[in-house]
Amino acid sequence: MLYRIGEVAKRTDCKVETVRYYEQVGLLPQPYRSDSNYRLYSEEHLAQLRFIRHCRSLDMPLEDIRNLLTLREQPHEHCAEINTLVDKHIRRVNEQMASLGQLRKSLLALRGQCAGPGSSDTCEIVRELSACECHQE
Amino acid sequence: MLYRIGEVAKRTDCKVETVRYYEQVGLLPQPYRSDSNYRLYSEEHLAQLRFIRHCRSLDMPLEDIRNLLTLREQPHEHCAEINTLVDKHIRRVNEQMASLGQLRKSLLALRGQCAGPGSSDTCEIVRELSACECHQE
DNA sequence: TACAATCCCTCTAGTAACTATAGAGTCAAG
DNA sequence: CTTGACTCTATAGTTACTAGAGGGATTGTA
Ligand SMILES: [Zn+2]
Ligand SMILES: [Zn+2]
Ligand SMILES: [Zn+2]
Ligand SMILES: [Zn+2]
């Protein structure tokens, strides 16, 4: 059973262009081709694309996915490498969360500066943005 | 007192190329030029660049900063517009935090799947990534 | 059989916000 | 006078797609 690209895209919840893109950057092997040069995908292709899409839904970079695919191909176990890779990603996500938390605090503080219209000549928010300490000097 | 681009970059903690980039996309007005065609910046330029950099440190998109700069220029108060803009950004940050939180949960669950080397033929992490439910069908 | 609506193809360029080259000119110190 | 640090322009690369142009293929319907 072979599927055309539109079918494949629908089944993996991604756009046709994205499927072609994965092929272009070497994440997805070349599909078969019909007489009219249409791409034709097997179940294996579909499975690999699902793998990729699920990794992407976890926000893994394509480079990591590439590595995971290689590890998956090989017959041996690679728990160590795989765990390292996932742990690194978890660390990235933790860092992003931390910095977003900081950001949120700063933004709320900034937002609190505005005392409402009429309270001053220029909005305190703009004043704060202009006269910060961190970017002076 | 006029500053060359390297000095300006150092004082605002950004790269020389970034300063030129802001000029190119119209966030920073054209500086003066020396006889040898070097960019020369006034204190006003410096202040505006600080404004931009501080907004960027809050992760505001350049488009928002452009709008803030316009609002700042005008003599009247614009608390309403400014607050709307900041609130929208805060909402974006909140959304990002929420989705990162979800992501973290999923990743930790995935990480927990690995029972260590020797426990199975292929690492459970890879198995989980291959056989997810969300990307089937 | 004719025709329209979909599908698919390749190739190219655009997105955000920079970053990094290449190849050249300028300037101050030793 | 030469070395090194600075600057200039113009162009391309980064990430992971997305959108479009301009063309063929397929499918369903009248
Ligand atoms: Zn205000
Ligand atoms: Zn600041
Ligand atoms: Zn394992
Ligand atoms: Zn999935």
GROMACS .gro file of C-alpha atoms (C1' of nucleotides) and ligand atoms in nm:
model
  338
    1MET     CA    1   0.000   0.000   0.000
    2LEU     CA    2   0.149   0.327  -0.110
    3TYR     CA    3   0.028   0.676  -0.027
    4ARG     CA    4   0.058   1.003  -0.206
    5ILE     CA    5   0.198   1.301  -0.027
    6GLY     CA    6  -0.137   1.461   0.052
    7GLU     CA    7  -0.258   1.146   0.224
    8VAL     CA    8   0.065   1.118   0.420
    9ALA     CA    9   0.047   1.480   0.526
   10LYS     CA   10  -0.308   1.438   0.648
   11ARG     CA   11  -0.227   1.126   0.846
   12THR     CA   12   0.066   1.283   1.026
   13ASP     CA   13  -0.093   1.620   1.074
   14CYS     CA   14   0.159   1.821   0.882
   15LYS     CA   15   0.167   2.014   0.558
   16VAL     CA   16   0.261   1.873   0.225
   17GLU     CA   17   0.543   2.125   0.201
   18THR     CA   18   0.679   2.010   0.532
   19VAL     CA   19   0.698   1.649   0.416
   20ARG     CA   20   0.890   1.759   0.109
   21TYR     CA   21   1.110   1.971   0.333
   22TYR     CA   22   1.202   1.674   0.554
   23GLU     CA   23   1.301   1.484   0.246
   24GLN     CA   24   1.510   1.774   0.126
   25VAL     CA   25   1.707   1.798   0.449
   26GLY     CA   26   1.755   1.424   0.463
   27LEU     CA   27   1.528   1.334   0.752
   28LEU     CA   28   1.298   1.129   0.537
   29PRO     CA   29   1.434   0.887   0.275
   30GLN     CA   30   1.340   0.935  -0.087
   31PRO     CA   31   0.998   0.794  -0.158
   32TYR     CA   32   0.907   0.592  -0.463
   33ARG     CA   33   0.773   0.773  -0.763
   34SER     CA   34   0.471   0.708  -0.976
   35ASP     CA   35   0.480   0.721  -1.356
   36SER     CA   36   0.370   1.078  -1.333
   37ASN     CA   37   0.649   1.154  -1.088
   38TYR     CA   38   0.427   1.173  -0.781
   39ARG     CA   39   0.589   1.078  -0.452
   40LEU     CA   40   0.468   0.745  -0.317
   41TYR     CA   41   0.520   0.652   0.047
   42SER     CA   42   0.521   0.313   0.215
   43GLU     CA   43   0.412   0.231   0.570
   44GLU     CA   44   0.776   0.257   0.675
   45HIS     CA   45   0.797   0.607   0.543
   46LEU     CA   46   0.480   0.687   0.727
   47ALA     CA   47   0.617   0.542   1.050
   48GLN     CA   48   0.934   0.744   1.021
   49LEU     CA   49   0.742   1.061   0.954
   50ARG     CA   50   0.529   0.996   1.259
   51PHE     CA   51   0.843   0.956   1.462
   52ILE     CA   52   0.972   1.288   1.334
   53ARG     CA   53   0.646   1.466   1.394
   54HIS     CA   54   0.617   1.336   1.745
   55CYS     CA   55   0.971   1.450   1.822
   56ARG     CA   56   0.885   1.789   1.677
   57SER     CA   57   0.577   1.809   1.894
   58LEU     CA   58   0.824   1.779   2.181
   59ASP     CA   59   1.013   2.064   2.021
   60MET     CA   60   1.326   1.867   1.952
   61PRO     CA   61   1.554   2.025   1.695
   62LEU     CA   62   1.585   1.846   1.364
   63GLU     CA   63   1.948   1.773   1.441
   64ASP     CA   64   1.851   1.575   1.751
   65ILE     CA   65   1.588   1.390   1.555
   66ARG     CA   66   1.845   1.303   1.296
   67ASN     CA   67   2.060   1.152   1.570
   68LEU     CA   68   1.771   0.963   1.720
   69LEU     CA   69   1.685   0.817   1.383
   70THR     CA   70   2.039   0.694   1.344
   71LEU     CA   71   2.036   0.539   1.689
   72ARG     CA   72   1.705   0.380   1.614
   73GLU     CA   73   1.836   0.221   1.297
   74GLN     CA   74   2.114   0.041   1.471
   75PRO     CA   75   2.037  -0.301   1.615
   76HIS     CA   76   2.203  -0.244   1.950
   77GLU     CA   77   2.070  -0.062   2.245
   78HIS     CA   78   2.175   0.295   2.291
   79CYS     CA   79   2.006   0.393   2.613
   80ALA     CA   80   2.301   0.603   2.722
   81GLU     CA   81   2.316   0.814   2.408
   82ILE     CA   82   1.940   0.846   2.390
   83ASN     CA   83   1.910   0.948   2.752
   84THR     CA   84   2.185   1.202   2.714
   85LEU     CA   85   2.009   1.352   2.418
   86VAL     CA   86   1.673   1.369   2.591
   87ASP     CA   87   1.827   1.504   2.910
   88LYS     CA   88   1.998   1.777   2.716
   89HIS     CA   89   1.669   1.873   2.563
   90ILE     CA   90   1.498   1.872   2.900
   91ARG     CA   91   1.769   2.101   3.027
   92ARG     CA   92   1.709   2.337   2.738
   93VAL     CA   93   1.339   2.342   2.815
   94ASN     CA   94   1.408   2.407   3.182
   95GLU     CA   95   1.632   2.698   3.094
   96GLN     CA   96   1.372   2.842   2.864
   97MET     CA   97   1.112   2.815   3.138
   98ALA     CA   98   1.337   2.986   3.386
   99SER     CA   99   1.413   3.274   3.157
  100LEU     CA  100   1.049   3.308   3.061
  101GLY     CA  101   0.965   3.325   3.430
  102GLN     CA  102   1.210   3.609   3.476
  103LEU     CA  103   1.072   3.778   3.171
  104ARG     CA  104   0.721   3.756   3.305
  105LYS     CA  105   0.824   3.912   3.632
  106SER     CA  106   0.996   4.199   3.455
  107LEU     CA  107   0.703   4.255   3.226
  108LEU     CA  108   0.454   4.260   3.510
  109ALA     CA  109   0.671   4.507   3.699
  110LEU     CA  110   0.690   4.722   3.390
  111ARG     CA  111   0.318   4.701   3.339
  112GLY     CA  112   0.263   4.810   3.697
  113GLN     CA  113   0.452   5.131   3.634
  114CYS     CA  114   0.171   5.291   3.441
  115ALA     CA  115  -0.040   5.490   3.681
  116GLY     CA  116  -0.307   5.548   3.421
  117PRO     CA  117  -0.372   5.836   3.180
  118GLY     CA  118  -0.326   6.181   3.320
  119SER     CA  119  -0.080   6.076   3.585
  120SER     CA  120   0.223   6.212   3.407
  121ASP     CA  121   0.352   6.369   3.091
  122THR     CA  122   0.473   6.050   2.932
  123CYS     CA  123   0.358   5.704   3.025
  124GLU     CA  124   0.574   5.558   3.298
  125ILE     CA  125   0.621   5.247   3.094
  126VAL     CA  126   0.799   5.433   2.821
  127ARG     CA  127   0.996   5.626   3.079
  128GLU     CA  128   1.104   5.300   3.240
  129LEU     CA  129   1.203   5.152   2.907
  130SER     CA  130   1.408   5.460   2.825
  131ALA     CA  131   1.578   5.497   3.161
  132CYS     CA  132   1.660   5.142   3.257
  133GLU     CA  133   1.979   5.080   3.447
  134CYS     CA  134   2.082   4.763   3.276
  135HIS     CA  135   2.154   4.927   2.944
  136GLN     CA  136   2.313   5.244   3.073
  137GLU     CA  137   2.687   5.274   3.025
  138MET     CA  138   2.998   6.417   2.158
  139LEU     CA  139   2.976   6.157   1.886
  140TYR     CA  140   3.053   5.789   1.908
  141ARG     CA  141   3.164   5.538   1.654
  142ILE     CA  142   2.975   5.218   1.612
  143GLY     CA  143   3.210   5.003   1.816
  144GLU     CA  144   3.176   5.232   2.115
  145VAL     CA  145   2.799   5.238   2.080
  146ALA     CA  146   2.784   4.861   2.056
  147LYS     CA  147   2.992   4.820   2.369
  148ARG     CA  148   2.780   5.064   2.567
  149THR     CA  149   2.453   4.896   2.478
  150ASP     CA  150   2.583   4.544   2.500
  151CYS     CA  151   2.512   4.445   2.147
  152LYS     CA  152   2.713   4.362   1.840
  153VAL     CA  153   2.824   4.608   1.582
  154GLU     CA  154   2.635   4.413   1.317
  155THR     CA  155   2.319   4.436   1.521
  156VAL     CA  156   2.342   4.814   1.539
  157ARG     CA  157   2.376   4.829   1.162
  158TYR     CA  158   2.088   4.586   1.134
  159TYR     CA  159   1.858   4.810   1.339
  160GLU     CA  160   1.944   5.096   1.110
  161GLN     CA  161   1.874   4.885   0.807
  162VAL     CA  162   1.527   4.787   0.925
  163GLY     CA  163   1.447   5.143   1.025
  164LEU     CA  164   1.449   5.112   1.402
  165LEU     CA  165   1.743   5.343   1.441
  166PRO     CA  166   1.767   5.668   1.243
  167GLN     CA  167   2.061   5.721   1.014
  168PRO     CA  168   2.365   5.834   1.206
  169TYR     CA  169   2.600   6.107   1.095
  170ARG     CA  170   2.901   6.011   0.893
  171SER     CA  171   3.266   6.102   0.932
  172ASP     CA  172   3.482   6.208   0.639
  173SER     CA  173   3.587   5.850   0.605
  174ASN     CA  174   3.226   5.738   0.601
  175TYR     CA  175   3.226   5.596   0.953
  176ARG     CA  176   2.893   5.605   1.134
  177LEU     CA  177   2.880   5.864   1.412
  178TYR     CA  178   2.614   5.848   1.682
  179SER     CA  179   2.482   6.116   1.915
  180GLU     CA  180   2.353   6.072   2.268
  181GLU     CA  181   2.003   6.060   2.125
  182HIS     CA  182   2.094   5.772   1.904
  183LEU     CA  183   2.247   5.601   2.203
  184ALA     CA  184   1.934   5.656   2.409
  185GLN     CA  185   1.714   5.514   2.137
  186LEU     CA  186   1.935   5.211   2.098
  187ARG     CA  187   1.920   5.152   2.473
  188PHE     CA  188   1.545   5.167   2.452
  189ILE     CA  189   1.547   4.910   2.176
  190ARG     CA  190   1.789   4.682   2.356
  191HIS     CA  191   1.592   4.693   2.674
  192CYS     CA  192   1.274   4.606   2.491
  193ARG     CA  193   1.458   4.321   2.323
  194SER     CA  194   1.580   4.198   2.659
  195LEU     CA  195   1.211   4.167   2.738
  196ASP     CA  196   1.180   3.969   2.416
  197MET     CA  197   0.950   4.215   2.246
  198PRO     CA  198   0.933   4.173   1.871
  199LEU     CA  199   1.086   4.449   1.664
  200GLU     CA  200   0.744   4.537   1.531
  201ASP     CA  201   0.621   4.614   1.883
  202ILE     CA  202   0.931   4.819   1.949
  203ARG     CA  203   0.869   5.014   1.632
  204ASN     CA  204   0.522   5.097   1.759
  205LEU     CA  205   0.649   5.194   2.101
  206LEU     CA  206   0.903   5.423   1.944
  207THR     CA  207   0.631   5.597   1.749
  208LEU     CA  208   0.416   5.635   2.058
  209ARG     CA  209   0.714   5.768   2.245
  210GLU     CA  210   0.780   6.031   1.984
  211GLN     CA  211   0.438   6.182   2.010
  212PRO     CA  212   0.383   6.449   2.271
  213HIS     CA  213   0.058   6.311   2.406
  214GLU     CA  214   0.007   6.033   2.645
  215HIS     CA  215  -0.074   5.695   2.503
  216CYS     CA  216  -0.121   5.484   2.811
  217ALA     CA  217  -0.401   5.287   2.654
  218GLU     CA  218  -0.208   5.184   2.345
  219ILE     CA  219   0.106   5.117   2.541
  220ASN     CA  220  -0.073   4.904   2.796
  221THR     CA  221  -0.248   4.709   2.525
  222LEU     CA  222   0.082   4.638   2.360
  223VAL     CA  223   0.250   4.529   2.681
  224ASP     CA  224  -0.048   4.321   2.787
  225LYS     CA  225  -0.046   4.142   2.457
  226HIS     CA  226   0.317   4.060   2.503
  227ILE     CA  227   0.256   3.937   2.857
  228ARG     CA  228  -0.014   3.712   2.721
  229ARG     CA  229   0.226   3.572   2.465
  230VAL     CA  230   0.479   3.501   2.737
  231ASN     CA  231   0.215   3.333   2.949
  232GLU     CA  232   0.117   3.111   2.662
  233GLN     CA  233   0.475   3.018   2.596
  234MET     CA  234   0.522   2.929   2.960
  235ALA     CA  235   0.213   2.714   2.962
  236SER     CA  236   0.317   2.521   2.654
  237LEU     CA  237   0.670   2.480   2.785
  238GLY     CA  238   0.525   2.339   3.106
  239GLN     CA  239   0.332   2.081   2.906
  240LEU     CA  240   0.640   2.003   2.708
  241ARG     CA  241   0.842   1.949   3.020
  242LYS     CA  242   0.585   1.708   3.156
  243SER     CA  243   0.581   1.509   2.834
  244LEU     CA  244   0.958   1.499   2.817
  245LEU     CA  245   0.994   1.382   3.175
  246ALA     CA  246   0.738   1.111   3.112
  247LEU     CA  247   0.927   1.005   2.803
  248ARG     CA  248   1.254   1.007   2.991
  249GLY     CA  249   1.103   0.786   3.256
  250GLN     CA  250   1.026   0.519   2.999
  251CYS     CA  251   1.384   0.404   2.972
  252ALA     CA  252   1.436   0.120   3.212
  253GLY     CA  253   1.809   0.123   3.158
  254PRO     CA  254   2.034  -0.080   2.926
  255GLY     CA  255   1.958  -0.446   2.900
  256SER     CA  256   1.594  -0.409   2.986
  257SER     CA  257   1.469  -0.451   2.631
  258ASP     CA  258   1.569  -0.489   2.272
  259THR     CA  259   1.527  -0.126   2.180
  260CYS     CA  260   1.524   0.162   2.422
  261GLU     CA  261   1.173   0.231   2.545
  262ILE     CA  262   1.219   0.596   2.462
  263VAL     CA  263   1.256   0.522   2.095
  264ARG     CA  264   0.970   0.279   2.112
  265GLU     CA  265   0.752   0.543   2.270
  266LEU     CA  266   0.850   0.799   2.008
  267SER     CA  267   0.768   0.552   1.731
  268ALA     CA  268   0.441   0.427   1.869
  269CYS     CA  269   0.276   0.739   2.001
  270GLU     CA  270  -0.098   0.765   1.975
  271CYS     CA  271  -0.119   1.128   1.883
  272HIS     CA  272   0.038   1.083   1.542
  273GLN     CA  273  -0.125   0.759   1.445
  274GLU     CA  274  -0.395   0.782   1.180
  275DT     C1'  275  -1.557   1.388  -2.438
  276DA     C1'  276  -1.492   1.831  -2.238
  277DC     C1'  277  -1.406   2.084  -1.850
  278DA     C1'  278  -1.331   2.223  -1.371
  279DA     C1'  279  -1.161   2.120  -0.932
  280DT     C1'  280  -0.803   1.910  -0.704
  281DC     C1'  281  -0.396   1.719  -0.667
  282DC     C1'  282   0.105   1.713  -0.753
  283DC     C1'  283   0.568   1.874  -0.946
  284DT     C1'  284   1.010   2.197  -0.923
  285DC     C1'  285   1.221   2.612  -0.803
  286DT     C1'  286   1.257   3.022  -0.560
  287DA     C1'  287   1.190   3.345  -0.205
  288DG     C1'  288   1.012   3.488   0.235
  289DT     C1'  289   0.971   3.466   0.767
  290DA     C1'  290   1.250   3.675   1.275
  291DA     C1'  291   1.634   3.868   1.435
  292DC     C1'  292   2.021   3.851   1.388
  293DT     C1'  293   2.526   3.650   1.271
  294DA     C1'  294   2.910   3.572   0.979
  295DT     C1'  295   3.165   3.600   0.600
  296DA     C1'  296   3.453   3.842   0.200
  297DG     C1'  297   3.700   4.204   0.028
  298DA     C1'  298   3.819   4.659   0.086
  299DG     C1'  299   3.930   5.118   0.308
  300DT     C1'  300   4.088   5.400   0.749
  301DC     C1'  301   4.350   5.513   1.149
  302DA     C1'  302   4.679   5.517   1.546
  303DA     C1'  303   5.089   5.323   1.753
  304DG     C1'  304   5.552   5.166   1.737
  305DC     C1'  305   5.618   5.190   0.717
  306DT     C1'  306   5.394   4.838   0.867
  307DT     C1'  307   5.094   4.604   1.187
  308DG     C1'  308   4.666   4.562   1.410
  309DA     C1'  309   4.229   4.725   1.526
  310DC     C1'  310   3.858   4.944   1.349
  311DT     C1'  311   3.515   5.044   0.987
  312DC     C1'  312   3.265   5.006   0.534
  313DT     C1'  313   2.934   4.752   0.182
  314DA     C1'  314   2.717   4.357   0.014
  315DT     C1'  315   2.587   3.896   0.051
  316DA     C1'  316   2.473   3.460   0.252
  317DG     C1'  317   2.373   3.165   0.645
  318DT     C1'  318   2.095   3.034   1.067
  319DT     C1'  319   1.589   2.734   1.212
  320DA     C1'  320   1.203   2.505   1.056
  321DC     C1'  321   0.925   2.575   0.789
  322DT     C1'  322   0.562   2.848   0.463
  323DA     C1'  323   0.402   3.059   0.040
  324DG     C1'  324   0.403   3.145  -0.427
  325DA     C1'  325   0.474   3.100  -0.949
  326DG     C1'  326   0.410   2.835  -1.334
  327DG     C1'  327   0.339   2.420  -1.492
  328DG     C1'  328   0.156   1.897  -1.541
  329DA     C1'  329  -0.172   1.489  -1.366
  330DT     C1'  330  -0.595   1.297  -1.197
  331DT     C1'  331  -1.061   1.278  -1.081
  332DG     C1'  332  -1.544   1.364  -1.099
  333DT     C1'  333  -1.920   1.546  -1.341
  334DA     C1'  334  -2.214   1.723  -1.727
  335ZN      ZN  335   0.085   5.494   3.125
  336ZN      ZN  336   1.783   4.790   3.019
  337ZN      ZN  337   1.662   0.301   2.724
  338ZN      ZN  338   0.275   1.154   1.858
   0.00000   0.00000   0.00000
